[in-house]
PDB file of C-alpha atoms in Angstrom:
ATOM      1  CA  UNK W   1     180.746 102.417 148.070  1.00 44.00           C
ATOM      2  CA  UNK W   2     177.219 102.145 146.931  1.00 44.00           C
ATOM      3  CA  UNK W   3     175.325 105.259 145.900  1.00 47.00           C
ATOM      4  CA  UNK W   4     171.862 105.240 147.366  1.00 44.00           C
ATOM      5  CA  UNK W   5     169.182 106.888 145.264  1.00 42.00           C
ATOM      6  CA  UNK W   6     166.929 108.890 147.520  1.00 44.00           C
ATOM      7  CA  UNK W   7     163.249 108.106 147.372  1.00 40.00           C
ATOM      8  CA  UNK W   8     161.162 111.072 146.302  1.00 39.00           C
ATOM      9  CA  UNK W   9     157.675 111.243 147.678  1.00 39.00           C
ATOM     10  CA  UNK W  10     155.250 113.167 145.484  1.00 43.00           C
ATOM     11  CA  UNK W  11     152.578 114.733 147.660  1.00 43.00           C
ATOM     12  CA  UNK W  12     150.403 115.380 144.613  1.00 41.00           C
ATOM     13  CA  UNK W  13     150.493 111.747 143.447  1.00 40.00           C
ATOM     14  CA  UNK W  14     149.739 110.578 146.954  1.00 41.00           C
ATOM     15  CA  UNK W  15     146.745 112.902 147.146  1.00 42.00           C
ATOM     16  CA  UNK W  16     145.538 111.755 143.739  1.00 39.00           C
ATOM     17  CA  UNK W  17     145.780 108.104 144.690  1.00 39.00           C
ATOM     18  CA  UNK W  18     143.860 108.718 147.890  1.00 40.00           C
ATOM     19  CA  UNK W  19     141.026 110.323 145.918  1.00 40.00           C
ATOM     20  CA  UNK W  20     140.406 107.274 143.730  1.00 38.00           C
ATOM     21  CA  UNK W  21     137.282 107.091 141.603  1.00 38.00           C
ATOM     22  CA  UNK W  22     135.796 104.434 143.819  1.00 37.00           C
ATOM     23  CA  UNK W  23     136.327 106.564 146.904  1.00 38.00           C
ATOM     24  CA  UNK W  24     135.005 109.756 145.306  1.00 41.00           C
ATOM     25  CA  UNK W  25     131.964 107.837 144.123  1.00 55.00           C
ATOM     26  CA  UNK W  26     131.122 106.774 147.679  1.00 78.00           C
ATOM     27  CA  UNK W  27     132.109 109.951 149.574  1.00 84.00           C
ATOM     28  CA  UNK W  28     130.827 113.474 148.977  1.00 86.00           C
ATOM     29  CA  UNK W  29     133.692 115.891 148.060  1.00 86.00           C
ATOM     30  CA  UNK W  30     132.013 118.729 150.001  1.00 83.00           C
ATOM     31  CA  UNK W  31     131.047 117.202 153.350  1.00 85.00           C
ATOM     32  CA  UNK W  32     132.517 113.659 153.164  1.00 83.00           C
ATOM     33  CA  UNK W  33     128.996 112.296 153.564  1.00 84.00           C
ATOM     34  CA  UNK W  34     127.768 109.040 152.057  1.00 87.00           C
ATOM     35  CA  UNK W  35     126.746 109.089 148.382  1.00 86.00           C
ATOM     36  CA  UNK W  36     123.609 107.293 147.208  1.00 85.00           C
ATOM     37  CA  UNK W  37     122.176 106.576 143.756  1.00 81.00           C
ATOM     38  CA  UNK W  38     118.566 107.617 143.153  1.00 77.00           C
ATOM     39  CA  UNK W  39     117.323 105.193 140.480  1.00 71.00           C
ATOM     40  CA  UNK W  40     113.919 106.858 140.287  1.00 70.00           C
ATOM     41  CA  UNK W  41     115.349 110.227 139.212  1.00 73.00           C
ATOM     42  CA  UNK W  42     118.584 108.937 137.652  1.00 75.00           C
ATOM     43  CA  UNK W  43     120.867 110.967 139.942  1.00 83.00           C
ATOM     44  CA  UNK W  44     123.804 110.385 142.275  1.00 86.00           C
ATOM     45  CA  UNK W  45     123.453 112.629 145.351  1.00 86.00           C
ATOM     46  CA  UNK W  46     124.970 113.131 148.792  1.00 87.00           C
ATOM     47  CA  UNK W  47     122.790 111.832 151.572  1.00 82.00           C
ATOM     48  CA  UNK W  48     123.954 114.560 153.993  1.00 82.00           C
ATOM     49  CA  UNK W  49     124.086 117.840 152.049  1.00 84.00           C
ATOM     50  CA  UNK W  50     122.056 116.855 148.977  1.00 80.00           C
ATOM     51  CA  UNK W  51     124.772 117.763 146.454  1.00 82.00           C
ATOM     52  CA  UNK W  52     124.040 116.270 143.027  1.00 85.00           C
ATOM     53  CA  UNK W  53     127.199 114.579 141.759  1.00 83.00           C
ATOM     54  CA  UNK W  54     125.872 113.004 138.570  1.00 82.00           C
ATOM     55  CA  UNK W  55     122.708 113.106 136.456  1.00 79.00           C
ATOM     56  CA  UNK W  56     121.165 110.901 133.763  1.00 74.00           C
ATOM     57  CA  UNK W  57     122.486 107.748 135.386  1.00 73.00           C
ATOM     58  CA  UNK W  58     121.673 104.646 133.366  1.00 71.00           C
ATOM     59  CA  UNK W  59     119.618 102.073 135.239  1.00 66.00           C
ATOM     60  CA  UNK W  60     121.026  98.664 134.351  1.00 67.00           C
ATOM     61  CA  UNK W  61     118.323  96.785 136.232  1.00 68.00           C
ATOM     62  CA  UNK W  62     115.281  95.053 134.716  1.00 67.00           C
ATOM     63  CA  UNK W  63     112.283  97.029 133.464  1.00 65.00           C
ATOM     64  CA  UNK W  64     109.898  95.014 135.663  1.00 70.00           C
ATOM     65  CA  UNK W  65     109.274  94.471 139.360  1.00 75.00           C
ATOM     66  CA  UNK W  66     109.040  91.184 141.189  1.00 75.00           C
ATOM     67  CA  UNK W  67     108.026  90.631 144.808  1.00 80.00           C
ATOM     68  CA  UNK W  68     108.982  86.972 145.217  1.00 80.00           C
ATOM     69  CA  UNK W  69     111.274  84.411 143.601  1.00 77.00           C
ATOM     70  CA  UNK W  70     108.468  82.762 141.612  1.00 77.00           C
ATOM     71  CA  UNK W  71     107.396  86.039 140.037  1.00 76.00           C
ATOM     72  CA  UNK W  72     111.035  86.893 139.322  1.00 74.00           C
ATOM     73  CA  UNK W  73     111.541  83.601 137.473  1.00 69.00           C
ATOM     74  CA  UNK W  74     108.368  84.119 135.428  1.00 71.00           C
ATOM     75  CA  UNK W  75     109.301  87.645 134.351  1.00 70.00           C
ATOM     76  CA  UNK W  76     112.954  87.003 133.741  1.00 66.00           C
ATOM     77  CA  UNK W  77     113.753  86.831 130.042  1.00 64.00           C
ATOM     78  CA  UNK W  78     116.750  86.649 127.754  1.00 61.00           C
ATOM     79  CA  UNK W  79     117.092  86.499 124.007  1.00 59.00           C
ATOM     80  CA  UNK W  80     114.430  87.167 121.406  1.00 61.00           C
ATOM     81  CA  UNK W  81     110.755  87.162 122.459  1.00 64.00           C
ATOM     82  CA  UNK W  82     108.743  84.002 121.926  1.00 68.00           C
ATOM     83  CA  UNK W  83     106.061  83.947 119.261  1.00 70.00           C
ATOM     84  CA  UNK W  84     103.063  81.757 118.573  1.00 69.00           C
ATOM     85  CA  UNK W  85     103.698  81.939 114.823  1.00 72.00           C
ATOM     86  CA  UNK W  86     106.557  79.437 114.922  1.00 71.00           C
ATOM     87  CA  UNK W  87     106.195  75.746 115.632  1.00 63.00           C
ATOM     88  CA  UNK W  88     108.903  75.917 118.337  1.00 63.00           C
ATOM     89  CA  UNK W  89     107.761  79.397 119.533  1.00 67.00           C
ATOM     90  CA  UNK W  90     111.053  80.844 118.275  1.00 60.00           C
ATOM     91  CA  UNK W  91     113.193  79.127 120.914  1.00 61.00           C
ATOM     92  CA  UNK W  92     115.487  77.227 118.537  1.00 66.00           C
ATOM     93  CA  UNK W  93     118.435  78.664 116.643  1.00 67.00           C
ATOM     94  CA  UNK W  94     118.593  79.105 112.911  1.00 69.00           C
ATOM     95  CA  UNK W  95     121.474  79.395 110.420  1.00 73.00           C
ATOM     96  CA  UNK W  96     121.213  82.666 108.517  1.00 73.00           C
ATOM     97  CA  UNK W  97     120.979  82.845 104.752  1.00 74.00           C
ATOM     98  CA  UNK W  98     123.861  85.317 104.290  1.00 79.00           C
ATOM     99  CA  UNK W  99     126.981  83.647 102.844  1.00 80.00           C
ATOM    100  CA  UNK W 100     129.364  85.867 104.804  1.00 80.00           C
ATOM    101  CA  UNK W 101     131.683  85.397 107.746  1.00 78.00           C
ATOM    102  CA  UNK W 102     131.739  87.291 111.046  1.00 76.00           C
ATOM    103  CA  UNK W 103     133.673  90.168 109.467  1.00 81.00           C
ATOM    104  CA  UNK W 104     131.187  90.566 106.600  1.00 80.00           C
ATOM    105  CA  UNK W 105     133.480  89.047 103.979  1.00 84.00           C
ATOM    106  CA  UNK W 106     132.111  86.657 101.357  1.00 86.00           C
ATOM    107  CA  UNK W 107     133.030  83.030 102.037  1.00 84.00           C
ATOM    108  CA  UNK W 108     134.591  80.710  99.501  1.00 86.00           C
ATOM    109  CA  UNK W 109     132.650  78.398  97.219  1.00 86.00           C
ATOM    110  CA  UNK W 110     133.485  75.154  99.134  1.00 85.00           C
ATOM    111  CA  UNK W 111     132.485  76.766 102.419  1.00 84.00           C
ATOM    112  CA  UNK W 112     129.291  78.044 100.825  1.00 84.00           C
ATOM    113  CA  UNK W 113     128.298  74.529  99.727  1.00 86.00           C
ATOM    114  CA  UNK W 114     129.085  73.190 103.183  1.00 85.00           C
ATOM    115  CA  UNK W 115     126.996  75.936 104.789  1.00 84.00           C
ATOM    116  CA  UNK W 116     124.074  75.107 102.523  1.00 86.00           C
ATOM    117  CA  UNK W 117     124.212  71.452 103.593  1.00 85.00           C
ATOM    118  CA  UNK W 118     124.264  72.566 107.229  1.00 82.00           C
ATOM    119  CA  UNK W 119     121.164  74.707 106.614  1.00 82.00           C
ATOM    120  CA  UNK W 120     119.329  71.706 105.167  1.00 80.00           C
ATOM    121  CA  UNK W 121     120.181  69.505 108.148  1.00 78.00           C
ATOM    122  CA  UNK W 122     119.313  72.300 110.550  1.00 74.00           C
ATOM    123  CA  UNK W 123     115.903  72.656 108.868  1.00 71.00           C
ATOM    124  CA  UNK W 124     115.275  68.909 109.181  1.00 71.00           C
ATOM    125  CA  UNK W 125     116.212  68.796 112.851  1.00 67.00           C
ATOM    126  CA  UNK W 126     113.990  71.797 113.708  1.00 69.00           C
ATOM    127  CA  UNK W 127     110.875  69.858 112.592  1.00 71.00           C
ATOM    128  CA  UNK W 128     111.482  66.441 114.046  1.00 73.00           C
ATOM    129  CA  UNK W 129     107.979  64.975 113.691  1.00 73.00           C
ATOM    130  CA  UNK W 130     104.707  65.318 111.775  1.00 78.00           C
ATOM    131  CA  UNK W 131     103.178  67.447 114.519  1.00 79.00           C
ATOM    132  CA  UNK W 132     105.817  70.167 114.148  1.00 81.00           C
ATOM    133  CA  UNK W 133     105.770  69.946 110.340  1.00 83.00           C
ATOM    134  CA  UNK W 134     102.012  70.530 110.465  1.00 86.00           C
ATOM    135  CA  UNK W 135     102.431  73.616 112.641  1.00 87.00           C
ATOM    136  CA  UNK W 136     105.239  74.976 110.500  1.00 86.00           C
ATOM    137  CA  UNK W 137     103.212  74.706 107.296  1.00 88.00           C
ATOM    138  CA  UNK W 138     100.086  76.218 108.882  1.00 91.00           C
ATOM    139  CA  UNK W 139     101.942  79.149 110.435  1.00 91.00           C
ATOM    140  CA  UNK W 140     103.584  79.862 107.106  1.00 90.00           C
ATOM    141  CA  UNK W 141     100.104  80.059 105.532  1.00 94.00           C
ATOM    142  CA  UNK W 142      98.851  82.340 108.313  1.00 94.00           C
ATOM    143  CA  UNK W 143     101.781  84.735 107.873  1.00 92.00           C
ATOM    144  CA  UNK W 144     101.330  84.779 104.091  1.00 94.00           C
ATOM    145  CA  UNK W 145      97.584  85.486 104.197  1.00 95.00           C
ATOM    146  CA  UNK W 146      97.887  88.052 106.990  1.00 94.00           C
ATOM    147  CA  UNK W 147     100.551  89.903 105.040  1.00 93.00           C
ATOM    148  CA  UNK W 148      98.369  89.930 101.903  1.00 93.00           C
ATOM    149  CA  UNK W 149      95.389  91.276 103.889  1.00 93.00           C
ATOM    150  CA  UNK W 150      97.457  93.774 105.891  1.00 91.00           C
ATOM    151  CA  UNK W 151      96.469  92.313 109.263  1.00 92.00           C
ATOM    152  CA  UNK W 152      98.519  93.380 112.339  1.00 90.00           C
ATOM    153  CA  UNK W 153     100.796  91.133 114.395  1.00 90.00           C
ATOM    154  CA  UNK W 154      98.267  90.833 117.233  1.00 91.00           C
ATOM    155  CA  UNK W 155      95.780  89.095 114.932  1.00 93.00           C
ATOM    156  CA  UNK W 156      98.490  86.799 113.574  1.00 93.00           C
ATOM    157  CA  UNK W 157      99.514  85.770 117.093  1.00 91.00           C
ATOM    158  CA  UNK W 158      95.890  85.040 118.035  1.00 93.00           C
ATOM    159  CA  UNK W 159      95.464  82.959 114.888  1.00 94.00           C
ATOM    160  CA  UNK W 160      98.568  80.973 115.831  1.00 92.00           C
ATOM    161  CA  UNK W 161      97.156  80.300 119.307  1.00 92.00           C
ATOM    162  CA  UNK W 162      93.834  79.127 117.844  1.00 94.00           C
ATOM    163  CA  UNK W 163      95.484  76.783 115.363  1.00 94.00           C
ATOM    164  CA  UNK W 164      97.788  75.368 118.034  1.00 92.00           C
ATOM    165  CA  UNK W 165      94.756  74.682 120.238  1.00 93.00           C
ATOM    166  CA  UNK W 166      93.066  72.901 117.333  1.00 93.00           C
ATOM    167  CA  UNK W 167      96.112  70.670 116.853  1.00 90.00           C
ATOM    168  CA  UNK W 168      96.381  69.908 120.579  1.00 90.00           C
ATOM    169  CA  UNK W 169      92.674  68.991 120.698  1.00 92.00           C
ATOM    170  CA  UNK W 170      93.144  66.666 117.693  1.00 91.00           C
ATOM    171  CA  UNK W 171      90.753  68.599 115.431  1.00 92.00           C
ATOM    172  CA  UNK W 172      92.865  68.330 112.275  1.00 90.00           C
ATOM    173  CA  UNK W 173      92.115  64.747 111.085  1.00 89.00           C
ATOM    174  CA  UNK W 174      89.842  64.958 108.056  1.00 88.00           C
ATOM    175  CA  UNK W 175      90.499  68.698 107.616  1.00 90.00           C
ATOM    176  CA  UNK W 176      92.999  70.443 105.367  1.00 92.00           C
ATOM    177  CA  UNK W 177      95.796  72.477 106.882  1.00 93.00           C
ATOM    178  CA  UNK W 178      95.043  75.436 104.591  1.00 94.00           C
ATOM    179  CA  UNK W 179      91.343  75.436 105.500  1.00 94.00           C
ATOM    180  CA  UNK W 180      91.932  75.360 109.260  1.00 95.00           C
ATOM    181  CA  UNK W 181      94.689  77.984 109.011  1.00 95.00           C
ATOM    182  CA  UNK W 182      92.358  80.295 107.081  1.00 96.00           C
ATOM    183  CA  UNK W 183      89.560  79.692 109.571  1.00 96.00           C
ATOM    184  CA  UNK W 184      91.917  80.493 112.466  1.00 95.00           C
ATOM    185  CA  UNK W 185      92.942  83.789 110.872  1.00 96.00           C
ATOM    186  CA  UNK W 186      89.318  84.677 110.055  1.00 96.00           C
ATOM    187  CA  UNK W 187      88.288  83.945 113.657  1.00 95.00           C
ATOM    188  CA  UNK W 188      91.181  85.987 115.062  1.00 95.00           C
ATOM    189  CA  UNK W 189      90.226  88.981 112.903  1.00 94.00           C
ATOM    190  CA  UNK W 190      86.677  88.842 114.251  1.00 93.00           C
ATOM    191  CA  UNK W 191      87.876  88.536 117.835  1.00 93.00           C
ATOM    192  CA  UNK W 192      89.986  91.693 117.435  1.00 92.00           C
ATOM    193  CA  UNK W 193      87.013  93.638 115.989  1.00 89.00           C
ATOM    194  CA  UNK W 194      88.751  94.060 112.629  1.00 89.00           C
ATOM    195  CA  UNK W 195      86.756  91.625 110.506  1.00 90.00           C
ATOM    196  CA  UNK W 196      87.368  90.861 106.856  1.00 91.00           C
ATOM    197  CA  UNK W 197      84.820  89.378 104.507  1.00 91.00           C
ATOM    198  CA  UNK W 198      85.009  85.736 103.471  1.00 91.00           C
ATOM    199  CA  UNK W 199      85.396  86.916  99.886  1.00 91.00           C
ATOM    200  CA  UNK W 200      88.640  88.671 100.851  1.00 92.00           C
ATOM    201  CA  UNK W 201      89.953  85.545 102.552  1.00 94.00           C
ATOM    202  CA  UNK W 202      89.021  83.495  99.497  1.00 93.00           C
ATOM    203  CA  UNK W 203      91.235  85.697  97.307  1.00 93.00           C
ATOM    204  CA  UNK W 204      94.345  84.954  99.413  1.00 94.00           C
ATOM    205  CA  UNK W 205      93.549  81.421 100.625  1.00 94.00           C
ATOM    206  CA  UNK W 206      94.210  78.178  98.803  1.00 92.00           C
ATOM    207  CA  UNK W 207      90.705  76.858  99.574  1.00 93.00           C
ATOM    208  CA  UNK W 208      87.277  78.007  98.454  1.00 93.00           C
ATOM    209  CA  UNK W 209      84.801  79.998 100.513  1.00 92.00           C
ATOM    210  CA  UNK W 210      82.514  77.076 101.412  1.00 94.00           C
ATOM    211  CA  UNK W 211      85.391  75.120 102.962  1.00 94.00           C
ATOM    212  CA  UNK W 212      86.452  78.207 104.928  1.00 95.00           C
ATOM    213  CA  UNK W 213      82.917  78.584 106.303  1.00 94.00           C
ATOM    214  CA  UNK W 214      82.745  74.937 107.325  1.00 94.00           C
ATOM    215  CA  UNK W 215      86.170  75.051 108.956  1.00 95.00           C
ATOM    216  CA  UNK W 216      85.239  78.252 110.834  1.00 95.00           C
ATOM    217  CA  UNK W 217      82.008  76.743 112.212  1.00 94.00           C
ATOM    218  CA  UNK W 218      83.815  73.553 113.187  1.00 95.00           C
ATOM    219  CA  UNK W 219      86.649  75.431 114.888  1.00 95.00           C
ATOM    220  CA  UNK W 220      84.409  77.796 116.862  1.00 94.00           C
ATOM    221  CA  UNK W 221      82.122  74.955 117.956  1.00 94.00           C
ATOM    222  CA  UNK W 222      84.846  72.530 119.049  1.00 94.00           C
ATOM    223  CA  UNK W 223      86.914  75.171 120.846  1.00 93.00           C
ATOM    224  CA  UNK W 224      83.859  76.676 122.523  1.00 92.00           C
ATOM    225  CA  UNK W 225      84.418  80.151 121.089  1.00 92.00           C
ATOM    226  CA  UNK W 226      81.631  82.640 121.730  1.00 87.00           C
ATOM    227  CA  UNK W 227      81.656  84.793 118.637  1.00 87.00           C
ATOM    228  CA  UNK W 228      79.519  87.928 118.685  1.00 86.00           C
ATOM    229  CA  UNK W 229      77.727  89.015 115.510  1.00 86.00           C
ATOM    230  CA  UNK W 230      79.822  91.397 113.446  1.00 89.00           C
ATOM    231  CA  UNK W 231      78.824  95.042 113.767  1.00 90.00           C
ATOM    232  CA  UNK W 232      78.469  96.711 110.319  1.00 92.00           C
ATOM    233  CA  UNK W 233      80.208  99.784 111.748  1.00 92.00           C
ATOM    234  CA  UNK W 234      83.420  97.764 112.056  1.00 91.00           C
ATOM    235  CA  UNK W 235      83.665  97.543 108.260  1.00 93.00           C
ATOM    236  CA  UNK W 236      83.313 101.298 107.680  1.00 93.00           C
ATOM    237  CA  UNK W 237      86.953 102.346 108.366  1.00 92.00           C
ATOM    238  CA  UNK W 238      88.298  99.605 106.103  1.00 91.00           C
ATOM    239  CA  UNK W 239      85.888 100.321 103.227  1.00 93.00           C
ATOM    240  CA  UNK W 240      86.356 104.073 103.547  1.00 93.00           C
ATOM    241  CA  UNK W 241      90.126 103.658 103.371  1.00 91.00           C
ATOM    242  CA  UNK W 242      89.926 101.333 100.374  1.00 91.00           C
ATOM    243  CA  UNK W 243      87.647 103.751  98.475  1.00 93.00           C
ATOM    244  CA  UNK W 244      89.455 106.903  99.677  1.00 92.00           C
ATOM    245  CA  UNK W 245      86.216 108.696 100.538  1.00 92.00           C
ATOM    246  CA  UNK W 246      86.042 111.946 102.470  1.00 92.00           C
ATOM    247  CA  UNK W 247      85.664 112.260 106.239  1.00 92.00           C
ATOM    248  CA  UNK W 248      82.207 113.728 105.724  1.00 94.00           C
ATOM    249  CA  UNK W 249      81.114 110.647 103.764  1.00 92.00           C
ATOM    250  CA  UNK W 250      82.535 108.370 106.451  1.00 94.00           C
ATOM    251  CA  UNK W 251      80.604 110.244 109.125  1.00 94.00           C
ATOM    252  CA  UNK W 252      77.399 110.046 107.058  1.00 93.00           C
ATOM    253  CA  UNK W 253      77.904 106.284 106.591  1.00 93.00           C
ATOM    254  CA  UNK W 254      78.185 105.851 110.355  1.00 93.00           C
ATOM    255  CA  UNK W 255      75.014 107.890 110.866  1.00 93.00           C
ATOM    256  CA  UNK W 256      73.150 105.762 108.318  1.00 92.00           C
ATOM    257  CA  UNK W 257      74.187 102.528 110.013  1.00 92.00           C
ATOM    258  CA  UNK W 258      73.477 103.848 113.514  1.00 91.00           C
ATOM    259  CA  UNK W 259      69.966 104.866 112.439  1.00 90.00           C
ATOM    260  CA  UNK W 260      69.405 101.477 110.818  1.00 89.00           C
ATOM    261  CA  UNK W 261      70.547  99.676 113.977  1.00 88.00           C
ATOM    262  CA  UNK W 262      68.088 101.629 116.129  1.00 87.00           C
ATOM    263  CA  UNK W 263      65.312 100.406 113.824  1.00 83.00           C
ATOM    264  CA  UNK W 264      66.601  96.815 113.936  1.00 82.00           C
ATOM    265  CA  UNK W 265      67.158  96.687 110.176  1.00 77.00           C
ATOM    266  CA  UNK W 266      70.606  95.133 110.563  1.00 78.00           C
ATOM    267  CA  UNK W 267      69.151  91.917 111.969  1.00 80.00           C
ATOM    268  CA  UNK W 268      69.486  89.100 109.451  1.00 78.00           C
ATOM    269  CA  UNK W 269      71.451  91.263 107.007  1.00 86.00           C
ATOM    270  CA  UNK W 270      74.998  90.746 105.834  1.00 90.00           C
ATOM    271  CA  UNK W 271      77.031  93.294 107.866  1.00 92.00           C
ATOM    272  CA  UNK W 272      79.518  93.800 105.028  1.00 92.00           C
ATOM    273  CA  UNK W 273      76.641  94.420 102.619  1.00 92.00           C
ATOM    274  CA  UNK W 274      75.132  96.991 104.976  1.00 93.00           C
ATOM    275  CA  UNK W 275      78.473  98.772 105.347  1.00 93.00           C
ATOM    276  CA  UNK W 276      79.044  98.807 101.585  1.00 94.00           C
ATOM    277  CA  UNK W 277      75.522 100.150 101.004  1.00 93.00           C
ATOM    278  CA  UNK W 278      76.059 102.818 103.668  1.00 93.00           C
ATOM    279  CA  UNK W 279      79.332 103.958 102.063  1.00 94.00           C
ATOM    280  CA  UNK W 280      77.688 104.209  98.651  1.00 94.00           C
ATOM    281  CA  UNK W 281      74.662 106.053 100.046  1.00 93.00           C
ATOM    282  CA  UNK W 282      76.902 108.446 101.970  1.00 93.00           C
ATOM    283  CA  UNK W 283      78.873 109.330  98.846  1.00 93.00           C
ATOM    284  CA  UNK W 284      75.608 110.060  97.067  1.00 91.00           C
ATOM    285  CA  UNK W 285      74.634 112.437  99.882  1.00 91.00           C
ATOM    286  CA  UNK W 286      77.994 114.215  99.735  1.00 92.00           C
ATOM    287  CA  UNK W 287      77.984 114.390  95.892  1.00 91.00           C
ATOM    288  CA  UNK W 288      81.103 112.270  95.495  1.00 90.00           C
ATOM    289  CA  UNK W 289      81.539 110.498  92.170  1.00 82.00           C
ATOM    290  CA  UNK W 290      81.549 106.854  93.204  1.00 88.00           C
ATOM    291  CA  UNK W 291      79.976 104.074  91.155  1.00 91.00           C
ATOM    292  CA  UNK W 292      78.493 100.835  92.402  1.00 92.00           C
ATOM    293  CA  UNK W 293      81.115  98.908  90.444  1.00 93.00           C
ATOM    294  CA  UNK W 294      83.909 100.735  92.284  1.00 93.00           C
ATOM    295  CA  UNK W 295      82.329  99.915  95.633  1.00 93.00           C
ATOM    296  CA  UNK W 296      81.836  96.302  94.577  1.00 93.00           C
ATOM    297  CA  UNK W 297      85.465  95.785  93.582  1.00 92.00           C
ATOM    298  CA  UNK W 298      86.734  97.318  96.846  1.00 91.00           C
ATOM    299  CA  UNK W 299      84.288  95.673  99.272  1.00 91.00           C
ATOM    300  CA  UNK W 300      83.724  92.310  97.521  1.00 91.00           C
ATOM    301  CA  UNK W 301      79.961  92.829  97.860  1.00 92.00           C
ATOM    302  CA  UNK W 302      77.701  92.292  94.839  1.00 92.00           C
ATOM    303  CA  UNK W 303      76.149  95.273  93.069  1.00 92.00           C
ATOM    304  CA  UNK W 304      72.663  93.887  93.724  1.00 94.00           C
ATOM    305  CA  UNK W 305      73.284  93.848  97.478  1.00 93.00           C
ATOM    306  CA  UNK W 306      74.788  97.347  97.414  1.00 93.00           C
ATOM    307  CA  UNK W 307      71.799  98.708  95.494  1.00 92.00           C
ATOM    308  CA  UNK W 308      69.235  97.076  97.791  1.00 91.00           C
ATOM    309  CA  UNK W 309      70.972  98.111 101.021  1.00 91.00           C
ATOM    310  CA  UNK W 310      71.641 101.698 100.002  1.00 89.00           C
ATOM    311  CA  UNK W 311      68.009 102.302  99.023  1.00 90.00           C
ATOM    312  CA  UNK W 312      66.823 100.721 102.249  1.00 90.00           C
ATOM    313  CA  UNK W 313      69.201 102.790 104.352  1.00 90.00           C
ATOM    314  CA  UNK W 314      68.193 106.046 102.656  1.00 89.00           C
ATOM    315  CA  UNK W 315      64.495 105.334 103.222  1.00 88.00           C
ATOM    316  CA  UNK W 316      65.006 104.739 106.957  1.00 87.00           C
ATOM    317  CA  UNK W 317      67.299 107.763 107.200  1.00 80.00           C
ATOM    318  CA  UNK W 318      64.654 109.973 105.583  1.00 79.00           C
ATOM    319  CA  UNK W 319      61.903 108.602 107.837  1.00 73.00           C
ATOM    320  CA  UNK W 320      63.917 109.726 110.859  1.00 67.00           C
ATOM    321  CA  UNK W 321      63.746 113.311 109.619  1.00 60.00           C
ATOM    322  CA  UNK W 322      67.179 113.597 108.049  1.00 64.00           C
ATOM    323  CA  UNK W 323      67.785 115.327 104.748  1.00 60.00           C
ATOM    324  CA  UNK W 324      68.469 112.871 101.932  1.00 59.00           C
TER     325      UNK W 324
END
């Protein structure tokens, strides 16, 4: 005789299984109405009674909108962002310099030597021709000089675009890579209204000032760049920061240059020289102890130019009825 074990039905377990997470997520527990997710407000609510079931819902969708398939393909992106400061725009992979495995442990000496050989071959394959080697060397120079001058990433990217255009238009034959890279960075700084003097670029570049000037004129002419004259006021924030002058002196320097511009004195003058003279004159008006030698070393403008410009600016400022 076989003993039959009776089957016990647990009403509680049956009720729990019927209220599965998937079902509770799609049905309102109050009115059994449909549940919708409001991506705009980050909430899960009932469409019938308006009961809020969840808040701070994470939106896993893209952070952009597309209205057709072409626009969706253009905006879709994965991986690291592309950059103009790499010869391959950052699309290729690169073997890291850390001699550690995936768990962070140091690898053995034979594996380390093998990894170093793989890095060398990887570096050779990433620059497969002279064109890419040229870009790689130039972009390295641009990054080095921009870092020494404290220029932002936007200027570096623009400089990379300008140099790449010069290479594509075959403007490099007969010109040095360092000279054209410096000219590209100098042009980009002017386009972003944060100019630096040629003397500053000469201190960080591997070529002299005359070659930078020639390369800049050649680049702007061949690429059809319309460069506006530099406004002396654009140099004031940089010089004031370098010399650590007061806000009152900075404001006075701006007033001096604005008055000079209304009289047309800035025409034919070196804008950096005018800005340096205005800073020195402003510190004299605010009784700040600042010598011409200090201004010269910070602005890379000669003492003779500073002396001539500051006297000229003070004369015009006094003629306009200001106290000097």
